Short mmCIF file of C-alpha atoms in Angstrom, two decimals:
data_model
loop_
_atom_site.label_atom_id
_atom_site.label_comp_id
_atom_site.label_asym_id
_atom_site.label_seq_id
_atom_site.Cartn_x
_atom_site.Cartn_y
_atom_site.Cartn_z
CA UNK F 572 -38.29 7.38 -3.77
CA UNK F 573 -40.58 4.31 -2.53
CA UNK F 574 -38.42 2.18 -4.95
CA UNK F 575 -34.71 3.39 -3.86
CA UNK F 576 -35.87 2.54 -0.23
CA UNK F 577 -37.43 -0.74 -0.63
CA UNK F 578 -34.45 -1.84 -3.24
CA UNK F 579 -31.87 -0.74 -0.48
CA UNK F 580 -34.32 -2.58 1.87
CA UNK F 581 -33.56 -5.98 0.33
CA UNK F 582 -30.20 -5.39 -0.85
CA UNK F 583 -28.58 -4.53 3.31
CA UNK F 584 -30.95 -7.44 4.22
CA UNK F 585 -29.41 -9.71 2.42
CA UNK F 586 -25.89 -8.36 3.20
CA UNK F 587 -27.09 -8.24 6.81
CA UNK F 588 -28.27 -11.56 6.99
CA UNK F 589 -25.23 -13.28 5.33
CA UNK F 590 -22.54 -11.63 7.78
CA UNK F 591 -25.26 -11.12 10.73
CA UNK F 592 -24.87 -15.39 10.43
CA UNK F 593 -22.06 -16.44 8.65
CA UNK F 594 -19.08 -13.81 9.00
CA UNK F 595 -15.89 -15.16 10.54
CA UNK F 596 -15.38 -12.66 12.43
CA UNK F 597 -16.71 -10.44 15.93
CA UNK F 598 -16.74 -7.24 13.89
CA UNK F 599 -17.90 -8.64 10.85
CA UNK F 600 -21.03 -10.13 12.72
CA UNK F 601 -21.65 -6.46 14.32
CA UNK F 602 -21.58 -5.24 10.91
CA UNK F 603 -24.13 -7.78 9.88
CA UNK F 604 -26.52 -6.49 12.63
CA UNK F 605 -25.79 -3.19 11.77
CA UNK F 606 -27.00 -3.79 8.32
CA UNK F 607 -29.71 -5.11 9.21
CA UNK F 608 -31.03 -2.36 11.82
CA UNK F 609 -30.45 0.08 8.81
CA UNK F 610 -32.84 -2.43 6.89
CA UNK F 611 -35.43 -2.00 8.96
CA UNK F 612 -34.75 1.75 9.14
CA UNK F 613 -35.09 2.44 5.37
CA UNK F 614 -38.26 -0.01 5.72
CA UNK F 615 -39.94 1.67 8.21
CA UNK F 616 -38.79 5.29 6.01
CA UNK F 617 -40.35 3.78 2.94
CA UNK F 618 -43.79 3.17 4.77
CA UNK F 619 -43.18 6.94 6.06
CA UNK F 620 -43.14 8.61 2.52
CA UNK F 621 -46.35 6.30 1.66
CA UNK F 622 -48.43 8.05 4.71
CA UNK F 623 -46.28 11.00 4.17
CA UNK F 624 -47.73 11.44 0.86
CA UNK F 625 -50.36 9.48 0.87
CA UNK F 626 -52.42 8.50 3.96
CA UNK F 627 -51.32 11.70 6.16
CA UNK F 628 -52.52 9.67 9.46
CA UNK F 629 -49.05 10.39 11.58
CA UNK F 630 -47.77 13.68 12.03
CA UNK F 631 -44.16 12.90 12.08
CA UNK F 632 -44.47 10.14 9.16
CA UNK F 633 -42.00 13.31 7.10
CA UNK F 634 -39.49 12.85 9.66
CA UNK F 635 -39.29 8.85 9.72
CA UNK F 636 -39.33 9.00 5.60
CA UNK F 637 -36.11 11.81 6.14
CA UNK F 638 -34.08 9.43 8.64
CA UNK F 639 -34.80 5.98 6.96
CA UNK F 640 -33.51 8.29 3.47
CA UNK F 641 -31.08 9.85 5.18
CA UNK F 642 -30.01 6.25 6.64
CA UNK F 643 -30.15 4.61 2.94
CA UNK F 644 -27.60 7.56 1.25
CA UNK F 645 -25.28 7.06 4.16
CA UNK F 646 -24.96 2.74 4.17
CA UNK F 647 -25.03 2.90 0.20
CA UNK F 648 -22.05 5.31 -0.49
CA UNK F 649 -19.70 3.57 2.79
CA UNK F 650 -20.88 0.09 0.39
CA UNK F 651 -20.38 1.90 -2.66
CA UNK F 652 -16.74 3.48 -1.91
CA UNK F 653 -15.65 -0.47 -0.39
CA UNK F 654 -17.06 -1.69 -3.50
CA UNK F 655 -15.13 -0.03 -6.06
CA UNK F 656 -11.81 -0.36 -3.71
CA UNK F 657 -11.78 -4.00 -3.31
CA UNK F 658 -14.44 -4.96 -5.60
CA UNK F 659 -14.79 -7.39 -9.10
CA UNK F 660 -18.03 -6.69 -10.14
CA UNK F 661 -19.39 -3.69 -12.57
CA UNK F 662 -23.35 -5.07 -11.56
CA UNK F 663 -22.41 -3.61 -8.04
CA UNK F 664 -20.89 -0.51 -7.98
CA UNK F 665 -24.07 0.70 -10.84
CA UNK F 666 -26.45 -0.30 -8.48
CA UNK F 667 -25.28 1.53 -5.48
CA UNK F 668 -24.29 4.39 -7.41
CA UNK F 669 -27.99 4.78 -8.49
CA UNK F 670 -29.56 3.72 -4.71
CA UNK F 671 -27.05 6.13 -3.56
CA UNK F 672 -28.33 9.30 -6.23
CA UNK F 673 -32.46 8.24 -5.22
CA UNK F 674 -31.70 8.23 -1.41
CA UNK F 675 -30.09 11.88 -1.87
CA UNK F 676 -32.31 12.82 -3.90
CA UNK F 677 -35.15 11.45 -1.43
CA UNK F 678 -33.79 13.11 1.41
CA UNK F 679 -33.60 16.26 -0.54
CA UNK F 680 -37.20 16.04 -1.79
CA UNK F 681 -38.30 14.94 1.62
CA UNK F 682 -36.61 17.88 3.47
CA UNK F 683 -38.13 20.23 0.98
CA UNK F 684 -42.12 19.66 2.07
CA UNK F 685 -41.12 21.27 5.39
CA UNK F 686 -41.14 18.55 8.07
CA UNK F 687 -42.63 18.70 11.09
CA UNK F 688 -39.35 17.69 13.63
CA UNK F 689 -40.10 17.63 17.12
CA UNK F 690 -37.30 18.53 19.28
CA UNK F 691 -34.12 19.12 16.44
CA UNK F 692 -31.43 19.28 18.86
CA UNK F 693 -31.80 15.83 19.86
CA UNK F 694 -32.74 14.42 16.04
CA UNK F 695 -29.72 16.13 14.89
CA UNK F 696 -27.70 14.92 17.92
CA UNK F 697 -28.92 11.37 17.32
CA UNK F 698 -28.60 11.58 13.40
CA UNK F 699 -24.80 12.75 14.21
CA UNK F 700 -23.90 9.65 16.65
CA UNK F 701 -24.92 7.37 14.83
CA UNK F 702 -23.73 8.81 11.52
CA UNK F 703 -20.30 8.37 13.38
CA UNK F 704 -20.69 5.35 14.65
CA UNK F 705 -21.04 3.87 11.31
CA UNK F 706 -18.02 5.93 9.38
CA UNK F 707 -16.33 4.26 12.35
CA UNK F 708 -17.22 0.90 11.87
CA UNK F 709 -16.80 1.04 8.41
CA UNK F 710 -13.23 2.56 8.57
CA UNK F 711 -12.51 -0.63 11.49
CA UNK F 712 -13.42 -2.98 8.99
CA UNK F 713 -11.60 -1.73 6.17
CA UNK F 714 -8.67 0.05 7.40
CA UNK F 715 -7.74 -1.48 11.30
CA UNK F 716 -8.95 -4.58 10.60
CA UNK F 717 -6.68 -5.73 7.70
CA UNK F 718 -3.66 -4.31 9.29
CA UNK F 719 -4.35 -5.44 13.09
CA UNK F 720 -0.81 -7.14 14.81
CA UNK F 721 -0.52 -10.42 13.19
CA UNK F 722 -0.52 -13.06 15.19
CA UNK F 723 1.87 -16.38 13.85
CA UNK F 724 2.31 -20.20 14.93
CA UNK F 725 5.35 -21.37 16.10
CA UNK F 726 7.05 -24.40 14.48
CA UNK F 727 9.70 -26.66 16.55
CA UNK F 728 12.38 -29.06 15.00
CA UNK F 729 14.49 -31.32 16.69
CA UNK F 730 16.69 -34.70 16.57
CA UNK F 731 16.70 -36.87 18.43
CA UNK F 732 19.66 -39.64 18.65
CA UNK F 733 21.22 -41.48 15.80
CA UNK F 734 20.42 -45.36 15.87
CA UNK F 735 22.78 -47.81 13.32
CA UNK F 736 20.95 -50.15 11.35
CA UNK F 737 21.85 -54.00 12.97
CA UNK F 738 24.31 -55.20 10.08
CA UNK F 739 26.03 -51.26 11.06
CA UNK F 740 25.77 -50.32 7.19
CA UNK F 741 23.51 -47.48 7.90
CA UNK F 742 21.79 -45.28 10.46
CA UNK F 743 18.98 -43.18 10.99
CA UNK F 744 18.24 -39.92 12.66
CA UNK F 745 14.88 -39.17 13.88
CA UNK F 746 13.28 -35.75 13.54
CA UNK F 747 10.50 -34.17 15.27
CA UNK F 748 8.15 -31.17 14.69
CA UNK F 749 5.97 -29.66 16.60
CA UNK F 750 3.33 -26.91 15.54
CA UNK F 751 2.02 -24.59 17.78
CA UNK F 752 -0.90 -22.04 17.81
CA UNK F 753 -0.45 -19.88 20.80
CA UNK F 754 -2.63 -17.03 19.30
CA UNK F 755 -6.20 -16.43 19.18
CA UNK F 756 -7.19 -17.43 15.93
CA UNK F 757 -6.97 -20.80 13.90
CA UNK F 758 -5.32 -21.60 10.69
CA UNK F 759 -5.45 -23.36 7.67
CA UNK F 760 -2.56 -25.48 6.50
CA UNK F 761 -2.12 -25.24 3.00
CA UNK F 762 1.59 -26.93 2.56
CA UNK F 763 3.87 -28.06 4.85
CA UNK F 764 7.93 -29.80 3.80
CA UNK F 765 10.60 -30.67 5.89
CA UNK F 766 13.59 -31.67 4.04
CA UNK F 767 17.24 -32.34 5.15
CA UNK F 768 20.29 -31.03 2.87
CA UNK F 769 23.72 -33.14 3.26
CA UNK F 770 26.94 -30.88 3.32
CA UNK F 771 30.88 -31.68 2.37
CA UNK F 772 32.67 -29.66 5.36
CA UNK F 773 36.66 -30.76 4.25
CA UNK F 774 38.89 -28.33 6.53
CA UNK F 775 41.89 -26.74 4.75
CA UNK F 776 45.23 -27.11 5.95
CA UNK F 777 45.88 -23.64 6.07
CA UNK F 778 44.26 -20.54 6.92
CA UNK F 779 42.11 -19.68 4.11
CA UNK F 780 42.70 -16.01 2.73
CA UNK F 781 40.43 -12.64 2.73
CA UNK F 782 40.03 -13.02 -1.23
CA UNK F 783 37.72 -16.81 -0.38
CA UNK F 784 36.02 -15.43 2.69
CA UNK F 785 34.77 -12.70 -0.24
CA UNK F 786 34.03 -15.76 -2.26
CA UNK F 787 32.14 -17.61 0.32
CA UNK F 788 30.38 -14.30 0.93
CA UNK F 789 29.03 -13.42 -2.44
CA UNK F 790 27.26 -16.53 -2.57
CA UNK F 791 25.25 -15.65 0.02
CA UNK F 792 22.56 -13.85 -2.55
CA UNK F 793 22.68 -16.96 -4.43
CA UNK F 794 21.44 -19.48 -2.53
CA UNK F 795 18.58 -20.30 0.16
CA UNK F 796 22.12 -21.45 2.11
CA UNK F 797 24.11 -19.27 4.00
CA UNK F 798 27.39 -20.92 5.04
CA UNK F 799 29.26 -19.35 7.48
CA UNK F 800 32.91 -17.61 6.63
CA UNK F 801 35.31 -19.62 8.44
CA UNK F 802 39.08 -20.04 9.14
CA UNK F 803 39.64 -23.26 7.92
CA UNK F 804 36.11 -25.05 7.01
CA UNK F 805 35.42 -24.92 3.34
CA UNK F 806 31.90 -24.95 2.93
CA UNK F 807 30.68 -26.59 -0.32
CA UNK F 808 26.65 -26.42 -1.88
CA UNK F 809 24.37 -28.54 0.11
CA UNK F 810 22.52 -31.42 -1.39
CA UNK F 811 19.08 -32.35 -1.09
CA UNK F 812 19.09 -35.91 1.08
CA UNK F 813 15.04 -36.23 1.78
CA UNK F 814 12.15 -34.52 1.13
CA UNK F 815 8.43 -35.05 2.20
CA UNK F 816 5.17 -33.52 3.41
CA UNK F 817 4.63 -33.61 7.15
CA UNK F 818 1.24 -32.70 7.69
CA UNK F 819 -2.22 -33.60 5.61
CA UNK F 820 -3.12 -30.67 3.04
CA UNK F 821 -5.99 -28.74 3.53
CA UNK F 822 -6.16 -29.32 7.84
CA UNK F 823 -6.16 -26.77 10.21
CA UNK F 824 -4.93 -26.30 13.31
CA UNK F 825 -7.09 -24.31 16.18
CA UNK F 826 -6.57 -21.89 18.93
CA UNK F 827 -4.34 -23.55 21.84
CA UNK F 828 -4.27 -26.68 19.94
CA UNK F 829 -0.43 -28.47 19.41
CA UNK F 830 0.28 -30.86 16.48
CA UNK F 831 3.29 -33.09 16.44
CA UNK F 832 4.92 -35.72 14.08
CA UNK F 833 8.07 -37.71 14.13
CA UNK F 834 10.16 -38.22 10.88
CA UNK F 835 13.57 -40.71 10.29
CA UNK F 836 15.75 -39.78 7.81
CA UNK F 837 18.45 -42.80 7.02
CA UNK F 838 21.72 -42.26 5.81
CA UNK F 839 24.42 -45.35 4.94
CA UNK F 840 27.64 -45.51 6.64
CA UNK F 841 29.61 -44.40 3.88
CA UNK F 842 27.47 -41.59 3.01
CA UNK F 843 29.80 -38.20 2.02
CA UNK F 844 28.36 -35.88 3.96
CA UNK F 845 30.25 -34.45 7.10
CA UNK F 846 27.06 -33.27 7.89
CA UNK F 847 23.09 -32.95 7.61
CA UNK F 848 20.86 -29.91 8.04
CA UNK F 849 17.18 -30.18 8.45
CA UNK F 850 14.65 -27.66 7.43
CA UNK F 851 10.75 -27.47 8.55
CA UNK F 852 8.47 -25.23 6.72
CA UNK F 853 4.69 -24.90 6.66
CA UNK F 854 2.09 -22.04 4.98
CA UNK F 855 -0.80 -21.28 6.41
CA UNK F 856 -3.80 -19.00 6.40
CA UNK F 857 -6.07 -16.99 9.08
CA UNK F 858 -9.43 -19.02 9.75
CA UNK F 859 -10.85 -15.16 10.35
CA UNK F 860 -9.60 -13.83 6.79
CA UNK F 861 -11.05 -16.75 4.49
CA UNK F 862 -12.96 -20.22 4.13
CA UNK F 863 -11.13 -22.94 2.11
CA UNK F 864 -13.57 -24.75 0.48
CA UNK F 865 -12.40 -28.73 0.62
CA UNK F 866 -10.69 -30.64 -0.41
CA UNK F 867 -7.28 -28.91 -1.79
CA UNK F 868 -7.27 -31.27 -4.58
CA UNK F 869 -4.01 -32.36 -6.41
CA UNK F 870 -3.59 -30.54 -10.09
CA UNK F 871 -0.85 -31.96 -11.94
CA UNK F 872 2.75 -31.81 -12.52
CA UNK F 873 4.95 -28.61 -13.17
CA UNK F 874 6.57 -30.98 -15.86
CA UNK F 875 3.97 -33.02 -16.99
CA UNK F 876 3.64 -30.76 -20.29
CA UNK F 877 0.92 -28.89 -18.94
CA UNK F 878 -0.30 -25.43 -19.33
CA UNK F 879 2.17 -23.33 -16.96
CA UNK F 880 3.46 -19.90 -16.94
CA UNK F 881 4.84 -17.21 -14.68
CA UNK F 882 7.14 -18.76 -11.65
CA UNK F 883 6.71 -22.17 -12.92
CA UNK F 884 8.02 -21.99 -15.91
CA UNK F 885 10.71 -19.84 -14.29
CA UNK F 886 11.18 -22.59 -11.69
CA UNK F 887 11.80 -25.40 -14.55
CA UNK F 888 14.35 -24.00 -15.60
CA UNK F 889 16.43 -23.18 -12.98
CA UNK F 890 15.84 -27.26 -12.41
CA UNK F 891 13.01 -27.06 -9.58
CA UNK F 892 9.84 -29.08 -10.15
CA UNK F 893 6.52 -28.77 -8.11
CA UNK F 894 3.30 -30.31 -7.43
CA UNK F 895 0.37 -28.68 -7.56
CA UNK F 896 -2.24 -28.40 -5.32
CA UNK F 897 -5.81 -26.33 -5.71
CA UNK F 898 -8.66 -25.30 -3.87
CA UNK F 899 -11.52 -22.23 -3.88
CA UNK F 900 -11.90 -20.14 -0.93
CA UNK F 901 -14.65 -17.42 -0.11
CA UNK F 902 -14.42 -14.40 1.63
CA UNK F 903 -14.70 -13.57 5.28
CA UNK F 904 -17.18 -11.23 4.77
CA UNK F 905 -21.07 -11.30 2.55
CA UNK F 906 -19.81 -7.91 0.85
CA UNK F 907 -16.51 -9.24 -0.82
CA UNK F 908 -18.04 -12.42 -1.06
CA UNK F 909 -20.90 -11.00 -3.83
CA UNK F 910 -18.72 -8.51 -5.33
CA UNK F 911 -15.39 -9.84 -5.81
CA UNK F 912 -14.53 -12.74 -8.52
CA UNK F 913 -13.94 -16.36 -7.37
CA UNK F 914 -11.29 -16.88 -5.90
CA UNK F 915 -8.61 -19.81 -5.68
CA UNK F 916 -5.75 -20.56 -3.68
CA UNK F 917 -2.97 -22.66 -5.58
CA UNK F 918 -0.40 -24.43 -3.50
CA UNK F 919 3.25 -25.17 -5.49
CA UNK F 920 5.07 -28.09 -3.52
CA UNK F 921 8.59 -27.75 -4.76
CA UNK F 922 11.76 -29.56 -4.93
CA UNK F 923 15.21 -29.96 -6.61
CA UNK F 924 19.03 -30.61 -5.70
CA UNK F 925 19.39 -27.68 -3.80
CA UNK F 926 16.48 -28.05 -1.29
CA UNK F 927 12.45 -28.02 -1.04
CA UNK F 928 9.73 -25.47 -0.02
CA UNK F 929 6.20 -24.81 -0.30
CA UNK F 930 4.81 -21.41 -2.03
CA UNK F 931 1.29 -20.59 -2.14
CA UNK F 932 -1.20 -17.55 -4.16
CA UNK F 933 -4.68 -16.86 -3.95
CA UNK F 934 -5.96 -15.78 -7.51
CA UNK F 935 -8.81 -15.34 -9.56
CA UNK F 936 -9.17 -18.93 -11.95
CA UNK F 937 -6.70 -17.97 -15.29
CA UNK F 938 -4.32 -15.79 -12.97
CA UNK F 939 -2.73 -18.50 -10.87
CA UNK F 940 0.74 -18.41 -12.28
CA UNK F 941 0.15 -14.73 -12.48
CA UNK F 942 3.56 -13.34 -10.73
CA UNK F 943 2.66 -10.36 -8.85
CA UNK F 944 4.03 -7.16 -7.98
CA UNK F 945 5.90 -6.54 -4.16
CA UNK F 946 2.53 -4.21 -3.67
CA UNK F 947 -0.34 -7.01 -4.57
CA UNK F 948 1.65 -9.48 -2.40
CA UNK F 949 1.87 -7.44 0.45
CA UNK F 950 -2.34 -6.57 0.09
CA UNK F 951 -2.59 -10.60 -0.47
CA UNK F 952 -0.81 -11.57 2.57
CA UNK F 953 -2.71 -8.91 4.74
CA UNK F 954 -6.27 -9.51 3.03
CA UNK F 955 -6.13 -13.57 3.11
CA UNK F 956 -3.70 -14.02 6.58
CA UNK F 957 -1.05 -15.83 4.82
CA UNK F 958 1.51 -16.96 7.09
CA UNK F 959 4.84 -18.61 6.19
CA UNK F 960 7.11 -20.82 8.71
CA UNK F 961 10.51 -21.55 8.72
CA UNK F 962 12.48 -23.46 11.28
CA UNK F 963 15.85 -24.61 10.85
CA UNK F 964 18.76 -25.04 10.09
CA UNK F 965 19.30 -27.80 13.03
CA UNK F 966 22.90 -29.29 11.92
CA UNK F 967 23.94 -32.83 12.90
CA UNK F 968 27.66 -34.04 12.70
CA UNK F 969 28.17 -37.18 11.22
CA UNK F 970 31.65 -37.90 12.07
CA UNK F 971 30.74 -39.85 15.45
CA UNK F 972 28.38 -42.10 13.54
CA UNK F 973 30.68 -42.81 10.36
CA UNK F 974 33.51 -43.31 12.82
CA UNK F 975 31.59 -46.45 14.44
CA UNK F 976 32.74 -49.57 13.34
#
């Protein structure tokens, strides 16, 4: 009994501790001193069954050992049941399953020497509360929590006005984005792209018929693209023009904090485009749901003849290649943190003639190409705070600046 409450001592200390300093979030840090109040409680319980037993120099030293036993069984099975639900570890889930059989087992044997409990209304009223007042902030951390409103950055493109080169062989058009973080949290920036895709727009000389409006249509689940169906533009595959990073890997961007950038993308005169459509993207992750550990180092190739599987490999083939990015984060919270496996998050950069993006995954290390079902994406998104941007497309004409002479 002495054992099961000083080991459960040590073990919520240390759990306490960790989140009582260090979690990332509000809750998360009442957790931590909740922990550690229930600490003390089994400490003060185990010094209870030694007079209890022992010394016999307080009368109510029975009903101190019952509540800090009755405290241990209750934080040791809530740990226990998050444990084998979001857990790694097999270390873990044995221990608590044994700290939680000695602490019923304790209050059992203590309950059985006939207690002395002064007033049992108001022990069983306060045992009650704040028996409820931990399911509850267990089920807040583990059920609300993950699935709270999600709060997203906003991401802003536009262009600005087309300049000719002096010799009037070529022009540029400048491109700005803006990032915004209106919410209450910060984020990570894992990846960010902006690329711009150059279309042939020739316009038919007739009205174009039902049968190539179906045409136009069915390519719609075929490509990132979606053209409109029109009378007389025939829309043909766009064409990667530029591609590049807009942001450094591995920054973040706070609460109420703006970051902007200005881009030029140059065309010649003579280019064949009709027109140019520019695409900003960015992925991100919740400051509250993880901690990347610097810096998001650079891997390798996707076709550099290294070990690759899953959606790379996949990717290859259909002619996209990527860089690779890599980085370990830890958990937002001490209990994950000790019982689940490392962790990394892998960033793909990719790009090929029909556009760029950036795709991310957080994985254990050996499952980063891992492709994973619609069920573990959804519980990755919502446990890590992964948050994808889009903007675009903004379309610019190019018929006024070819037309210059």
């Amino acid at each position: 009994m002495l054992l099961t409450l000083i080991l459960s001592t040590v073990m919520l200390a240390r759990f306490g501790s960790e989140d009582f300093f260090h979690a990332l979030t509000f809750p998360g840090r009442i957790t931590g001193a909740a922990l550690l109040a229930v600490a003390l409680t089994t400490l003060v319980g185990a010094a209870g069954v030694v007079d209890h037993w022992v010394r016999h120099s307080f009368p109510y030293s029975g009903l101190v050992a019952l509540i800090g036993s009755f405290a241990a069984l209750l934080t040791n099975v809530l740990i226990l049941v998050g444990t084998v639900r979001d857990g790694d570890s097999k270390w873990y889930p044995t221990v608590l399953a044994a700290l939680s059989a000695g602490a019923a087992w304790a209050v059992l044997a203590v309950w059985r020497t006939s207690v002395l409990i002064p007033a049992p209304k108001r022990v069983a009223a306060a045992v009650i509360v704040s028996s409820v007042i931990a399911v509850a902030n267990f089920g807040y951390q583990n059920l609300y929590v993950p699935y709270q409103r999600e709060t997203r950055p906003l991401i802003t493109l536009s262009l600005g006005k087309a300049v000719l080169s002096k010799d009037r062989k070529a022009f540029s058009v400048p491109v700005d984005i803006t990032l915004q973080n209106h919410g209450s949290v910060g984020f990570y920036v894992l990846g960010t792209e902006v690329h711009a895709m150059g279309l042939r727009v020739p316009l038919s000389r007739r009205d174009r018929l039902r049968q190539q409006w179906r045409d136009d249509a069915a390519q719609w689940s075929k490509s990132s693209e979606v053209n409109p169906l029109s009378r007389r533009e025939v829309h043909q595959p766009g064409e990667l023009v530029e591609a590049q990073p807009w942001m450094p890997y591995g920054q973040w961007i706070e609460s109420s904090d703006t970051f902007a950038t200005r881009l030029v993308v140059q065309l010649p005169m003579n280019t064949p485009y009709d027109q140019v459509a520019f695409y900003a993207t960015a992925s991100l992750a919740r400051k509250d749901r993880l901690v990347l550990q610097p810096p998001l180092q650079f891997q390798g190739y996707s076709w550099d003849g290294s070990k690759t599987s899953g959606q790379v490999e996949r990717d290859q083939k259909n002619g996209v290649d990527s860089l690779i990015y890599r980085a370990r984060v830890h958990e937002n919270n001490a209990l994950d943190e000790y019982t689940r496996d490392a962790r990394f998050v892998t960033v793909y950069w990719k790009f090929g003639p029909q556009g760029a993006s950036v795709a991310t995954s957080v994985a254990r290390k050996g499952e980063e190409n891992r492709v994973f079902t619609p069920a573990e994406l959804r519980e990755l998104i919502s446990r890590y705070g992964l948050v994808d941007l889009i903007a675009g497309p903004h379309v610019r004409t190019l018929w006024d600046i070819k037309s210059q002479r």
